Coordinates of C-alpha atoms in Angstrom, one line a residue:
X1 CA 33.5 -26.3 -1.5
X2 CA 33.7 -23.5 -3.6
X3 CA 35.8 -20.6 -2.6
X4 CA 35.6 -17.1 -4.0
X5 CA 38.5 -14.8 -5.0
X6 CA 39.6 -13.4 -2.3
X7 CA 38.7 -15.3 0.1
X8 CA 41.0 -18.3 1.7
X9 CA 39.8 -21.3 3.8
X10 CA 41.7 -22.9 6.4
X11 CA 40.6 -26.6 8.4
X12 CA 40.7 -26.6 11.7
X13 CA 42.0 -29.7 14.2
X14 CA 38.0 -31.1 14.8
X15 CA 37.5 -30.6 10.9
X16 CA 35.6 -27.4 11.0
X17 CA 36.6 -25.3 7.5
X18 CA 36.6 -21.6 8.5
X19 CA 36.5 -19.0 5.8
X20 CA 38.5 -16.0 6.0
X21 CA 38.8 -12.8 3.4
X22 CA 42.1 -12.3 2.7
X23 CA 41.6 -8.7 1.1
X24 CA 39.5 -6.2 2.2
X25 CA 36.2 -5.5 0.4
X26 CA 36.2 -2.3 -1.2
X27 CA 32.8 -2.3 -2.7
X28 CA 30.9 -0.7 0.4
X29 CA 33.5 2.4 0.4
X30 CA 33.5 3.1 -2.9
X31 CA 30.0 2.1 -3.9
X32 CA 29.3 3.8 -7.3
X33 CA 25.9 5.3 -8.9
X34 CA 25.5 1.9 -11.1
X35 CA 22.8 -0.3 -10.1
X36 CA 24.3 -3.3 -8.4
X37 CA 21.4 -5.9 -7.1
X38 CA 22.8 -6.8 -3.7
X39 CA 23.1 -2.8 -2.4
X40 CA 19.6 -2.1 -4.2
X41 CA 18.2 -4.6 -1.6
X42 CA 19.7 -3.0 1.1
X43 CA 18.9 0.3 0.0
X44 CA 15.6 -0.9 -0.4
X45 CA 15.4 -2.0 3.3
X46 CA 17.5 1.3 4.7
X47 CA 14.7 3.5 3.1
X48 CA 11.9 1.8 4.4
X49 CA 13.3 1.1 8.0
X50 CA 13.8 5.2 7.5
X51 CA 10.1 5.6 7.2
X52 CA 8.8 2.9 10.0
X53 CA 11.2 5.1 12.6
X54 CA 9.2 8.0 11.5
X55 CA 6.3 5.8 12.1
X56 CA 7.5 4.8 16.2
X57 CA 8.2 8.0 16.7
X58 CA 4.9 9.4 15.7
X59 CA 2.8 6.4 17.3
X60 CA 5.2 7.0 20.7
X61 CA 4.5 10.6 20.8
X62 CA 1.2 11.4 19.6
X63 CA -1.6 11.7 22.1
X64 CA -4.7 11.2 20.2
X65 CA -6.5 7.8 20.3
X66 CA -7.0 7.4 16.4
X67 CA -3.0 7.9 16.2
X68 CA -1.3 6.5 19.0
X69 CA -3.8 3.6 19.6
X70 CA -5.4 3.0 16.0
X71 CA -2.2 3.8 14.2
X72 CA -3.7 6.0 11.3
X73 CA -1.1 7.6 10.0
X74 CA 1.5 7.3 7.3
X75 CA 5.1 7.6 6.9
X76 CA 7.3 8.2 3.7
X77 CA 10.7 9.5 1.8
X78 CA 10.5 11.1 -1.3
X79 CA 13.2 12.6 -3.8
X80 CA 14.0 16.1 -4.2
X81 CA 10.8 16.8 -6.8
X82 CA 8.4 15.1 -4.3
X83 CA 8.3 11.5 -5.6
X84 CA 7.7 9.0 -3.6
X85 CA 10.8 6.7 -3.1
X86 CA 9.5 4.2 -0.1
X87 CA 7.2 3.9 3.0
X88 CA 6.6 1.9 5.6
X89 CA 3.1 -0.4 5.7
X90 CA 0.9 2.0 7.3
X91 CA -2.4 2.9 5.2
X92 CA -2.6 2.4 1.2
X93 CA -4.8 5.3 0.9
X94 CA -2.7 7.5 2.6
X95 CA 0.8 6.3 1.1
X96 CA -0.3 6.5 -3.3
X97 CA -1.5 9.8 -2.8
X98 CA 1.0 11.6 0.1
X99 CA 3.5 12.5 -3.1
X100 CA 0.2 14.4 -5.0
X101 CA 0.5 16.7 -1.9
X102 CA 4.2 17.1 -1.4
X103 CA 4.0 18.4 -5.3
X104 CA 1.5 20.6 -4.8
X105 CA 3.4 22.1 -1.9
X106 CA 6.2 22.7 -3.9
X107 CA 4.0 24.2 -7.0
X108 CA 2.4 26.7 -4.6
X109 CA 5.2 28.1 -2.5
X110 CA 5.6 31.4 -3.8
X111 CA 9.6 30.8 -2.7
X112 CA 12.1 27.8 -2.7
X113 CA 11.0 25.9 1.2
X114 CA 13.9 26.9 3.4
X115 CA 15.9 24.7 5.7
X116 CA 14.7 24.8 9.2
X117 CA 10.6 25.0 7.4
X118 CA 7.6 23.0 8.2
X119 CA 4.3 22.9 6.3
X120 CA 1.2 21.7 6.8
X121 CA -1.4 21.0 4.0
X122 CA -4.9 18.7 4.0
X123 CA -6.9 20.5 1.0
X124 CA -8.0 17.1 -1.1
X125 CA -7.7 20.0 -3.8
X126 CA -4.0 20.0 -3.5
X127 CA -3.5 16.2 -3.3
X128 CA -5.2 15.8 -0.4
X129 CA -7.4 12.9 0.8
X130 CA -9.8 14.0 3.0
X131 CA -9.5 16.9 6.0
X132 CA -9.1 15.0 8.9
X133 CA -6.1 13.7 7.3
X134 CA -2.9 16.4 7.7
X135 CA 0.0 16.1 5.8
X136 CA 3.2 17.8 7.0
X137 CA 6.7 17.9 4.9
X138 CA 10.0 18.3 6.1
X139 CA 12.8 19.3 3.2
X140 CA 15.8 17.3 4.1
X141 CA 19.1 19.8 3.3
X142 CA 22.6 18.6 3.3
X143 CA 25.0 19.6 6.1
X144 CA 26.1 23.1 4.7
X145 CA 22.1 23.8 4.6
X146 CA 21.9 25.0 1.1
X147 CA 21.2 21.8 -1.2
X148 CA 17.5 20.6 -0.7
X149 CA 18.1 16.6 -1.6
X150 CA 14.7 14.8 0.2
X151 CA 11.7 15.4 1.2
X152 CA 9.8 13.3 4.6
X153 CA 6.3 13.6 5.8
X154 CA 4.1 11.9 7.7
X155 CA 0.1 12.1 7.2
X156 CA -2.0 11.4 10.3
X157 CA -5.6 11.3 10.6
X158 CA -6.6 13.6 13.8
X159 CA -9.1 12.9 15.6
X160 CA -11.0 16.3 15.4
X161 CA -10.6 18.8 12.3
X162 CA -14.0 20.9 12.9
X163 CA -16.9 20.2 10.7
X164 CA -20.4 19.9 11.4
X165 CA -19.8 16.5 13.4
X166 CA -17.4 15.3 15.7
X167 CA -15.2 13.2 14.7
X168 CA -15.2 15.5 11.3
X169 CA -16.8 12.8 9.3
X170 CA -20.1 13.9 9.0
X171 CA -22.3 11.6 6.8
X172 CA -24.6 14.6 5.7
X173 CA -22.1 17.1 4.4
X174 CA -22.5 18.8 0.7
X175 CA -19.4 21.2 0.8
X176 CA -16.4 20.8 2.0
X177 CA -16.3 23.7 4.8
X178 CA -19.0 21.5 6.5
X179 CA -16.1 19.0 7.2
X180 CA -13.8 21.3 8.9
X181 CA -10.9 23.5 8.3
X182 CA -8.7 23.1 5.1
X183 CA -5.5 24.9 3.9
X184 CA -3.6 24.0 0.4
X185 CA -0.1 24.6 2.5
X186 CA 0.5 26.2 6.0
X187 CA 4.1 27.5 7.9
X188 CA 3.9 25.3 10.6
X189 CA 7.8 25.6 11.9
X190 CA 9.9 28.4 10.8
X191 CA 13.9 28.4 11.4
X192 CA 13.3 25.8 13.8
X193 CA 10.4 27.0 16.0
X194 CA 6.8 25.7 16.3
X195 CA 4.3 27.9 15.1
X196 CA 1.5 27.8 17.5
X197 CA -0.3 30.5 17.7
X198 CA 0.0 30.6 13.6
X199 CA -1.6 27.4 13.8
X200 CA -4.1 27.5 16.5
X201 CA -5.7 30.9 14.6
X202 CA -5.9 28.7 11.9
X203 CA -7.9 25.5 13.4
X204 CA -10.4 27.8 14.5
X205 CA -11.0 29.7 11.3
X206 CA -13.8 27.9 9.9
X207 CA -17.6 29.1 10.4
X208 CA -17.3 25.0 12.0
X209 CA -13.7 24.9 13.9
X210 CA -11.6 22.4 15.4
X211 CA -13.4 21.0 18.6
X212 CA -10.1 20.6 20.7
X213 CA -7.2 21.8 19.1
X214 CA -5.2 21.6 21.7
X215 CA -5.1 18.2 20.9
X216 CA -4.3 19.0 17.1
X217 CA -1.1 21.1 17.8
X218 CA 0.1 17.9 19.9
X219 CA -0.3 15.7 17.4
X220 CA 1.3 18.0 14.9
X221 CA 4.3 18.4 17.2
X222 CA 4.1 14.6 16.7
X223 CA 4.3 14.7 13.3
X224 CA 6.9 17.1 13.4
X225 CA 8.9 15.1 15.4
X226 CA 8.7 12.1 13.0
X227 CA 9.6 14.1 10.0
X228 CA 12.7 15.4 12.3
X229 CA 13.8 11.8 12.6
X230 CA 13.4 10.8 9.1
X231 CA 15.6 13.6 8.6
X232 CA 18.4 12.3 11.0
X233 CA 18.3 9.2 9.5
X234 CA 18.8 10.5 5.8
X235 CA 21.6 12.7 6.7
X236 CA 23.7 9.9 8.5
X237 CA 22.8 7.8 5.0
X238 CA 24.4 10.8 3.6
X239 CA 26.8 10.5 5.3
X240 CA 27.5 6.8 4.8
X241 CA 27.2 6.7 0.9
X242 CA 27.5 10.1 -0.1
X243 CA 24.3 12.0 -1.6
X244 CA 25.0 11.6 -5.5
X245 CA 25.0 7.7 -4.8
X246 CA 21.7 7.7 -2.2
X247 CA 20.2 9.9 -5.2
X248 CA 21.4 7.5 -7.4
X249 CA 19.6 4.2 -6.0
X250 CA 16.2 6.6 -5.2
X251 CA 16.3 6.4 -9.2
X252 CA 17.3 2.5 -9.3
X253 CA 14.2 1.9 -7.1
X254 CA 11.8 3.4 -9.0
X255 CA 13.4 1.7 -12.2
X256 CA 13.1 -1.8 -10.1
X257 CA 9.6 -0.7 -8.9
X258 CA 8.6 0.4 -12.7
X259 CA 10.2 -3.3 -14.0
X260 CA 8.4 -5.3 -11.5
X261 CA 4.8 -4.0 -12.5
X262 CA 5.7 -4.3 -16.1
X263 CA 5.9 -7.9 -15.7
X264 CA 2.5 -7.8 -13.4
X265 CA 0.7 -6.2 -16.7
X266 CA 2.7 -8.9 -19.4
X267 CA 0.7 -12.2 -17.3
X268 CA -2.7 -9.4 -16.2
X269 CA -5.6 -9.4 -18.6
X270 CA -7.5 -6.4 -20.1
X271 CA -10.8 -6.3 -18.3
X272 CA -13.6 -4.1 -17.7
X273 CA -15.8 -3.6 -14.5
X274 CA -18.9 -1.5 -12.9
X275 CA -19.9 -1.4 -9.3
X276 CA -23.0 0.6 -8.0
X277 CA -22.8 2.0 -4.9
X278 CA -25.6 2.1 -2.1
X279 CA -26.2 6.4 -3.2
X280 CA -26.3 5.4 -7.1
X281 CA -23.2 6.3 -8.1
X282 CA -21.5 4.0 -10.6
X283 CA -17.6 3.5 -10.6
X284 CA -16.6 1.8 -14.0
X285 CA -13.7 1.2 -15.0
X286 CA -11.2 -0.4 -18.0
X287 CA -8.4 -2.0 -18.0
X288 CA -6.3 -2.3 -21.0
X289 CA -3.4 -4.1 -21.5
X290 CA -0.9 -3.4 -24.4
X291 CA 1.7 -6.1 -24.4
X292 CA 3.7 -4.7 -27.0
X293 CA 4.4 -1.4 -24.4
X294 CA 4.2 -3.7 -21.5
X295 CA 2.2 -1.0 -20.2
X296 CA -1.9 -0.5 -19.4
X297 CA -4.1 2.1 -19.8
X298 CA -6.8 2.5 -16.6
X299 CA -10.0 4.1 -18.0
X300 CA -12.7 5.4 -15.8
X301 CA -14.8 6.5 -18.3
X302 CA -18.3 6.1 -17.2
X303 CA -17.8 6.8 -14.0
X304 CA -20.7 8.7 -12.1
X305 CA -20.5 12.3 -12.7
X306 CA -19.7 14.9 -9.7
X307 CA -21.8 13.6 -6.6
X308 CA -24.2 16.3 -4.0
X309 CA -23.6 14.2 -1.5
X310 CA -19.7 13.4 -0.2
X311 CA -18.8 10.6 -2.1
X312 CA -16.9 12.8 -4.7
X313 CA -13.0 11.0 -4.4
X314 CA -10.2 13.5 -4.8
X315 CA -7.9 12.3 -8.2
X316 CA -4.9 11.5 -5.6
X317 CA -7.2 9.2 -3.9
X318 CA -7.8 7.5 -7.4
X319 CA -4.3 7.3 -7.7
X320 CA -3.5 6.0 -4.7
X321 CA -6.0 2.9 -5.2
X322 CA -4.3 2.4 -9.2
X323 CA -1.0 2.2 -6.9
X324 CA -2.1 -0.2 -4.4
X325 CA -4.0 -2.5 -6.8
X326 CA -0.9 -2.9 -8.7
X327 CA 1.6 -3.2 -6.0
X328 CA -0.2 -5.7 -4.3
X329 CA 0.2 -8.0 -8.1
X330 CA 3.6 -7.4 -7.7
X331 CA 5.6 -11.0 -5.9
X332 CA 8.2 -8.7 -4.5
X333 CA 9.0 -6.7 -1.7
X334 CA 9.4 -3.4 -3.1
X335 CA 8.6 -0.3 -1.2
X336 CA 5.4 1.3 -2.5
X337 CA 6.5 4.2 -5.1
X338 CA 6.3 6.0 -7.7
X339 CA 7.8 4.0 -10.2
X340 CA 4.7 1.8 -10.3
X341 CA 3.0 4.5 -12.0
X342 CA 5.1 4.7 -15.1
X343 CA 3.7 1.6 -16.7
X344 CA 0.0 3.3 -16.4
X345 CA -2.1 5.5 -17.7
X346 CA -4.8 6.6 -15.6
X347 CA -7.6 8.6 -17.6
X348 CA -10.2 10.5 -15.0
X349 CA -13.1 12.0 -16.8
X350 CA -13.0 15.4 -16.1
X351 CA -16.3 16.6 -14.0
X352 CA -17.0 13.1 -12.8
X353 CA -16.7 11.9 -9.1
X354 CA -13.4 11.2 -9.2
X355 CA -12.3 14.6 -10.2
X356 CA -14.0 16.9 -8.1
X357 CA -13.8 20.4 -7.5
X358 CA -14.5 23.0 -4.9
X359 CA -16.3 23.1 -3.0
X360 CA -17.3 19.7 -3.1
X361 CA -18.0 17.4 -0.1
X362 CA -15.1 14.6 0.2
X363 CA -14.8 12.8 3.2
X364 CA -16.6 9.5 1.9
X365 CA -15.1 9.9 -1.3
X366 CA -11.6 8.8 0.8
X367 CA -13.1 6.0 2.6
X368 CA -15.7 4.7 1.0
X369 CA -15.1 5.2 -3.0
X370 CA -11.7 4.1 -2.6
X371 CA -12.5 1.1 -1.6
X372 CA -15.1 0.6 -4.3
X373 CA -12.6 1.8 -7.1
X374 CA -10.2 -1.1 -5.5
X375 CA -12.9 -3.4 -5.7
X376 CA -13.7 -2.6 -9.4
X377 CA -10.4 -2.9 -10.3
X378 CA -9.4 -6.0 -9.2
X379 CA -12.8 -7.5 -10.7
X380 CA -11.5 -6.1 -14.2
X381 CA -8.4 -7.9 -13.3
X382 CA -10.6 -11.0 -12.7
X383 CA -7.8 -11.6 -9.9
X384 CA -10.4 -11.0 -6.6
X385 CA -13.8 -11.2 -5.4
X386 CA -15.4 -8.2 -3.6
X387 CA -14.2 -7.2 -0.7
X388 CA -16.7 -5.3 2.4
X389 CA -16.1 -2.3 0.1
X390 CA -16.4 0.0 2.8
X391 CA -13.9 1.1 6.1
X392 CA -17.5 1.5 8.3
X393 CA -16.7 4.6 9.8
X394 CA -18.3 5.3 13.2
X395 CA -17.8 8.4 15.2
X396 CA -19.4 9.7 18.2
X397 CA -18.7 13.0 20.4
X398 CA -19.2 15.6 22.1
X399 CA -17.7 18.8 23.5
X400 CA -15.4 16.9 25.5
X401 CA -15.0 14.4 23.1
X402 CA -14.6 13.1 19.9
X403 CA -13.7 9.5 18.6
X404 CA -13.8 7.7 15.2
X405 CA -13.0 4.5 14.5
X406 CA -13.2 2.1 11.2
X407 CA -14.9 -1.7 11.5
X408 CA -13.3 -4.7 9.9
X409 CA -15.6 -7.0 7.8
X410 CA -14.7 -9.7 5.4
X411 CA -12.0 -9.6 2.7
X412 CA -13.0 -11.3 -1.2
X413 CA -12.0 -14.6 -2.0
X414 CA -9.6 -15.6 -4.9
X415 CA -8.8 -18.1 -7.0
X416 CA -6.6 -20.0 -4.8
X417 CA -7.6 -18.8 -1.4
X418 CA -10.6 -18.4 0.9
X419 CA -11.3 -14.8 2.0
X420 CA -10.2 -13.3 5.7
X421 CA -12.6 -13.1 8.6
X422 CA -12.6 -9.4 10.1
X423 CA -10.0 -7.7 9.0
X424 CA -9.4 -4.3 7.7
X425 CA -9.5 -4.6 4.0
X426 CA -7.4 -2.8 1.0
X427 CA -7.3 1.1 1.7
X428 CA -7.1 1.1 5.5
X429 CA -5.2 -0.9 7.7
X430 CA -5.3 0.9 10.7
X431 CA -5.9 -1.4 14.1
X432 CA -9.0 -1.1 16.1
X433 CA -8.6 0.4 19.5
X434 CA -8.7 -1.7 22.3
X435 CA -11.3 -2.0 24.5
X436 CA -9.3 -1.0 28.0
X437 CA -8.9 2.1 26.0
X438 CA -11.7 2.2 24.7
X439 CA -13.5 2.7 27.9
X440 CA -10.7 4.5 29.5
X441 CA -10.7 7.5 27.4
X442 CA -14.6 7.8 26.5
X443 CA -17.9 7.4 28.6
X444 CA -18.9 4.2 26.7
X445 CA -19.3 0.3 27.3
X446 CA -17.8 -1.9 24.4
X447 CA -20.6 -4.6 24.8
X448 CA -19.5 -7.0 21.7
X449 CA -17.0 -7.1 19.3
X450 CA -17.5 -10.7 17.1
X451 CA -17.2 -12.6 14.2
X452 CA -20.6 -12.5 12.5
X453 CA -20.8 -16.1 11.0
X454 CA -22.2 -16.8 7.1
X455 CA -21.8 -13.5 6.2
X456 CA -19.1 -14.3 3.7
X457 CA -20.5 -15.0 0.1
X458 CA -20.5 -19.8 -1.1
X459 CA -17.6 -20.2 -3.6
X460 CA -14.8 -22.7 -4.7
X461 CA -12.9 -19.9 -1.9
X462 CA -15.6 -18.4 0.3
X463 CA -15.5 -14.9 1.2
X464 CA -14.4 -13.9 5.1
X465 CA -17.0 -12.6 7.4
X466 CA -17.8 -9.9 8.6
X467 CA -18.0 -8.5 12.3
X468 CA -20.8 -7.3 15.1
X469 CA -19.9 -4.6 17.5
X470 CA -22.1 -3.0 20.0
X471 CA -21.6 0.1 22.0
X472 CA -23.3 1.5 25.0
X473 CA -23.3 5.1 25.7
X474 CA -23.0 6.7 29.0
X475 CA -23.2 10.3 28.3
X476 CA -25.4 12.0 26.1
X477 CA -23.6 12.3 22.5
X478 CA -23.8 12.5 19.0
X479 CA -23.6 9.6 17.2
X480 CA -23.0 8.9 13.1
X481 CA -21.9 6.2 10.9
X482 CA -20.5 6.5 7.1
X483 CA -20.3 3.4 5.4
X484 CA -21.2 1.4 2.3
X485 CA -22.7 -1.9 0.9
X486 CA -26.0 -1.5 2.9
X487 CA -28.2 -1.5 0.2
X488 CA -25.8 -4.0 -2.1
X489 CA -23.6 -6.9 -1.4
X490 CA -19.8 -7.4 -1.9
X491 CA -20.0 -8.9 -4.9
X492 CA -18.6 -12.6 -5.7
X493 CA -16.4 -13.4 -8.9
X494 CA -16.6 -16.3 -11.4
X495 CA -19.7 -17.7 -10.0
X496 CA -19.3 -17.8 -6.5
X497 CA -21.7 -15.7 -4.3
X498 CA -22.0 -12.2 -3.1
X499 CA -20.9 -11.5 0.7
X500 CA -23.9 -10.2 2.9
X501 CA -24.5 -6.5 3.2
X502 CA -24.2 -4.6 6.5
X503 CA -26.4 -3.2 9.0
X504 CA -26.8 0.2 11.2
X505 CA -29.2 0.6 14.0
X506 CA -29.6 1.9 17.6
X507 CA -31.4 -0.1 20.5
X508 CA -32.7 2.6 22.4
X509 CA -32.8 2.3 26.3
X510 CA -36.6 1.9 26.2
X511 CA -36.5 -0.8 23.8
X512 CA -37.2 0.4 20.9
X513 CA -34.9 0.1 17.6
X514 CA -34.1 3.1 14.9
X515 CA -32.7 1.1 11.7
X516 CA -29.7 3.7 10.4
X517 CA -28.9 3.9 6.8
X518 CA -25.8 3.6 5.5
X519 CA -25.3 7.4 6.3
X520 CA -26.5 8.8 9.3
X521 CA -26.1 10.9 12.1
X522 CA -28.3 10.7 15.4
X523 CA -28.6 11.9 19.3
X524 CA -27.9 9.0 21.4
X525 CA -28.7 9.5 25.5
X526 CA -27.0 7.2 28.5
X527 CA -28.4 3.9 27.7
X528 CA -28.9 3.4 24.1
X529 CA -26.3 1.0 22.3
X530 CA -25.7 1.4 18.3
X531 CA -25.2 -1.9 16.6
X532 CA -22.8 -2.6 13.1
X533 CA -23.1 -5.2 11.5
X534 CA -20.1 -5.3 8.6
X535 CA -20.3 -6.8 5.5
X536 CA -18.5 -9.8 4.6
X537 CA -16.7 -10.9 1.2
X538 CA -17.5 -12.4 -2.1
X539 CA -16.7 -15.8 -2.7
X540 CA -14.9 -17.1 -5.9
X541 CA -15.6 -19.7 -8.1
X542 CA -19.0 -22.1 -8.3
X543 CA -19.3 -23.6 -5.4
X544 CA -18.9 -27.2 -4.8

């Protein structure tokens, strides 16, 4: 038995040996600003749990569906410049590119944010993703309210932001005010008081407004309320350490974060990829690795030019797949930040799809060519077989209402592993909403909701399949459906076999069937049903 300095053991009558310290240790009250291993872990932890309370407060007091019931939102600390420092697991896409728009916040506020401020911002100009998705920062000040140390915010994908469509995804759109309303950075609390009125004249600005912004300013109040108790929680951390030292370990976790994909890239191979998508559009991409710099170089050169359609992806988006491709390498559990990001260099042609600019359409460009740049990346890599590639997006409304929803499918085999059945793959990992909800909140029937079997591509691992689910309408609505991998199939990796493509169409109550592309929008009446069929994943490896 081997025991430490300061400690003393003692053996009791029945032979139990209980260990006592006989000194009192010092090391958590006078913790210094050097790296020590044991309270980087824990500081690890302490910032992530910060972020996931964020995240229970937001889920508990939202009131939207997509929200409350899907969970599609984000959560995250960052450092006084607006770096990301950690999150909690909410939604990749959300979480690499959240920073992008806390910068750009910063950049454009004519004066230093104030203590007692709120803004909003969704403009996928100003590191946005896409405009349903609103971001709102909180700067986190120190008790005497004059030194700004942290930043929270919380990104949550509302339901309804205008646009030509409810839902605000509309698969048609060419410019971005045909999606909805957009502001690069919006007062939305000022010395403590909610700005309603500010903000309602705001959601219904747009030549297309919000459809029920009532239920906007809730859910903002919601996010508000997170960022409030992200704040709490970094004060009494404060508190607890002292700021210079919680400052200090921000840095150590980005140094650990940076380390950790370094040694990713020394075992990762340089690689290069291309993957057409159903419009056309090619996403290429290289990957090369420089051993000597322990770093790697991400080159989308090649890459499809600007898009007319609204698959253009916003460079944050871009960045937020480089992000979560690497982290995923990584076999640690770091929170996601943005010390990943110093090991790469990410070169964007400028002009091309993944660097729009205004006023070009986006909304696909953060649901759909994110997952294909994901996808392309990892078959560089050589590490991962397609995956469905796209997040499905349905939506369907009216006046009264408006819902949206993504679709599991099947996830890409490896070299060691079979793919997932229906499961939300790579950039989203929001839940599905349940049924009782479902059909609780809007006047529809969820018929189906199954595992569609062989859809998964033959490998050494075959790829996971992908799902069926059928609604029925009961009110007159419209209807539309985003999604990819129609016209091509998740592709397989090393010889094994591509995943099957997906499927759109309506059953119409007197019988007949429209086939949907991959993009459409369509009036559905009391009695018609629309059908997806989601793709399933490639498989890896020759098969057997």
């Amino acid at each position: 038995t081997v025991i430490e300095p300061d400690w003393k053991a003692a053996l009791t009558a029945d032979l139990q040996l209980i260990l006592t310290r006989s000194k009192p240790m010092l090391r958590a009250f006078a913790i210094g600003t050097k790296v020590d291993p044991v309270m980087l872990e824990i500081f690890n932890k302490r910032f992530m749990a910060i972020a996931e309370q964020m995240g229970y407060t937001l889920q508990n007091t939202a009131v939207s569906v997509n929200i409350k019931e899907r969970l599609d939102f984000s959560c995250a600390v960052f450092n006084a410049e607006g770096q990301l420092i950690a999150n909690a697991p909410h939604i990749p896409v959300h979480l690499g590119s959240m920073d992008e728009s806390v910068k750009a916040l910063i950049a454009g506020l004519p004066d230093r944010i104030q203590d007692g401020e709120v803004y909003l911002l969704n403009s996928p100009f100003h590191g946005g993703t896409h405009l349903p998705d609103i971001t709102v920062v909180t700067p986190v000040f120190d008790r005497t309210k004059t030194k700004l140390l942290f930043y929270v915010a919380s990104r949550g994908h509302h339901a309804d932001i205008g646009g030509t469509s409810p839902g605000s995804m509309p698969p048609d759109s060419r410019t971005i005010d045909e999606e909805g309303v957009w502001s690069p950075g919006l007062k939305l609390v000022e010395d403590g008081c909610f700005l309603e009125q500010q903000v309602l004249d705001w959601l219904l600005s747009s030549p297309y407004p919000a459809r029920n912004p009532r239920q906007n300013i809730a859910d903002l109040q919601a996010q508000v309320a997170a960022n409030a108790r992200g704040l709490g929680e970094l004060l009494r951390f404060v508190d607890e350490y002292g700021s210079e030292t919680v400052a200090a370990y921000m840095r150590h976790i980005q140094d650990h974060a940076e380390e950790s994909v370094r040694r990713v890239i020394e075992r990762s191979r340089s690689g290069r990829y291309s993957l057409e998508m159903d419009n056309g559009a090619v996403i290429s991409v290289q990957v090369r690795i420089d051993r000597a710099k322990r770093g790697a170089t991400i080159d989308f050169s090649g890459t499809s030019e600007q898009q007319g359609d609204n698959f253009n992806a916003p460079k944050a988006v871009v960045k937020a797949a480089v992000l979560y491709v690497f982290r995923t390498l990584v076999d640690d559990d770091i929170p996601l930040n943005a010390g990943c990001l110093r090991p790469l260099e990410i070169v964007i042609p400028e002009g091309s799809m993944l660097d729009p600019g205004p006023p070009a359409a986006v909304v696909a460009g953060n649901v759909e060519t994110s997952q294909c740049i994901v996808d392309a990346l990892y078959g560089a890599l050589g590490v991962l077989a397609g995956s469905q590639g796209t997040m499905n997006n349905l939506t369907f409304g009216n006046p009264d209402y408006q819902y949206y929803e993504t679709i599991c499918g099947g996830s890409g085999a490896g070299p060691d592993f079979d793919g997932t059945d229906a499961v939300h793959t790579h950039m989203t990992n929001s839940r599905i909403t349940d049924p009782e909800v479902l059909e609780s909140r809007y006047p529809v029937l969820l018929e189906e909701f199954a595992i569609n079997p062989d859809t998964g591509g033959r490998g050494k691992h075959r790829g996971g399949n992908g799902v069926v689910r059928t609604i029925h309408f009961l009110e007159r609505m419209t209807a539309g459906i985003l999604s990819g991998f129609r016209r091509h199939q998740p592709a397989g990796l090393d010889q094994g076999s591509p995943g099957k493509s997906g499927r759109n169409r309506i059953e119409r109550i007197d019988g007949s069937v429209v086939e949907l592309g991959g993009c459409a929008r369509t009036e559905v009446q009391p009695g018609d049903r629309i059908i997806i069929e989601t793709p399933g994943g490639g498989g890896f490896g020759r098969p057997e």
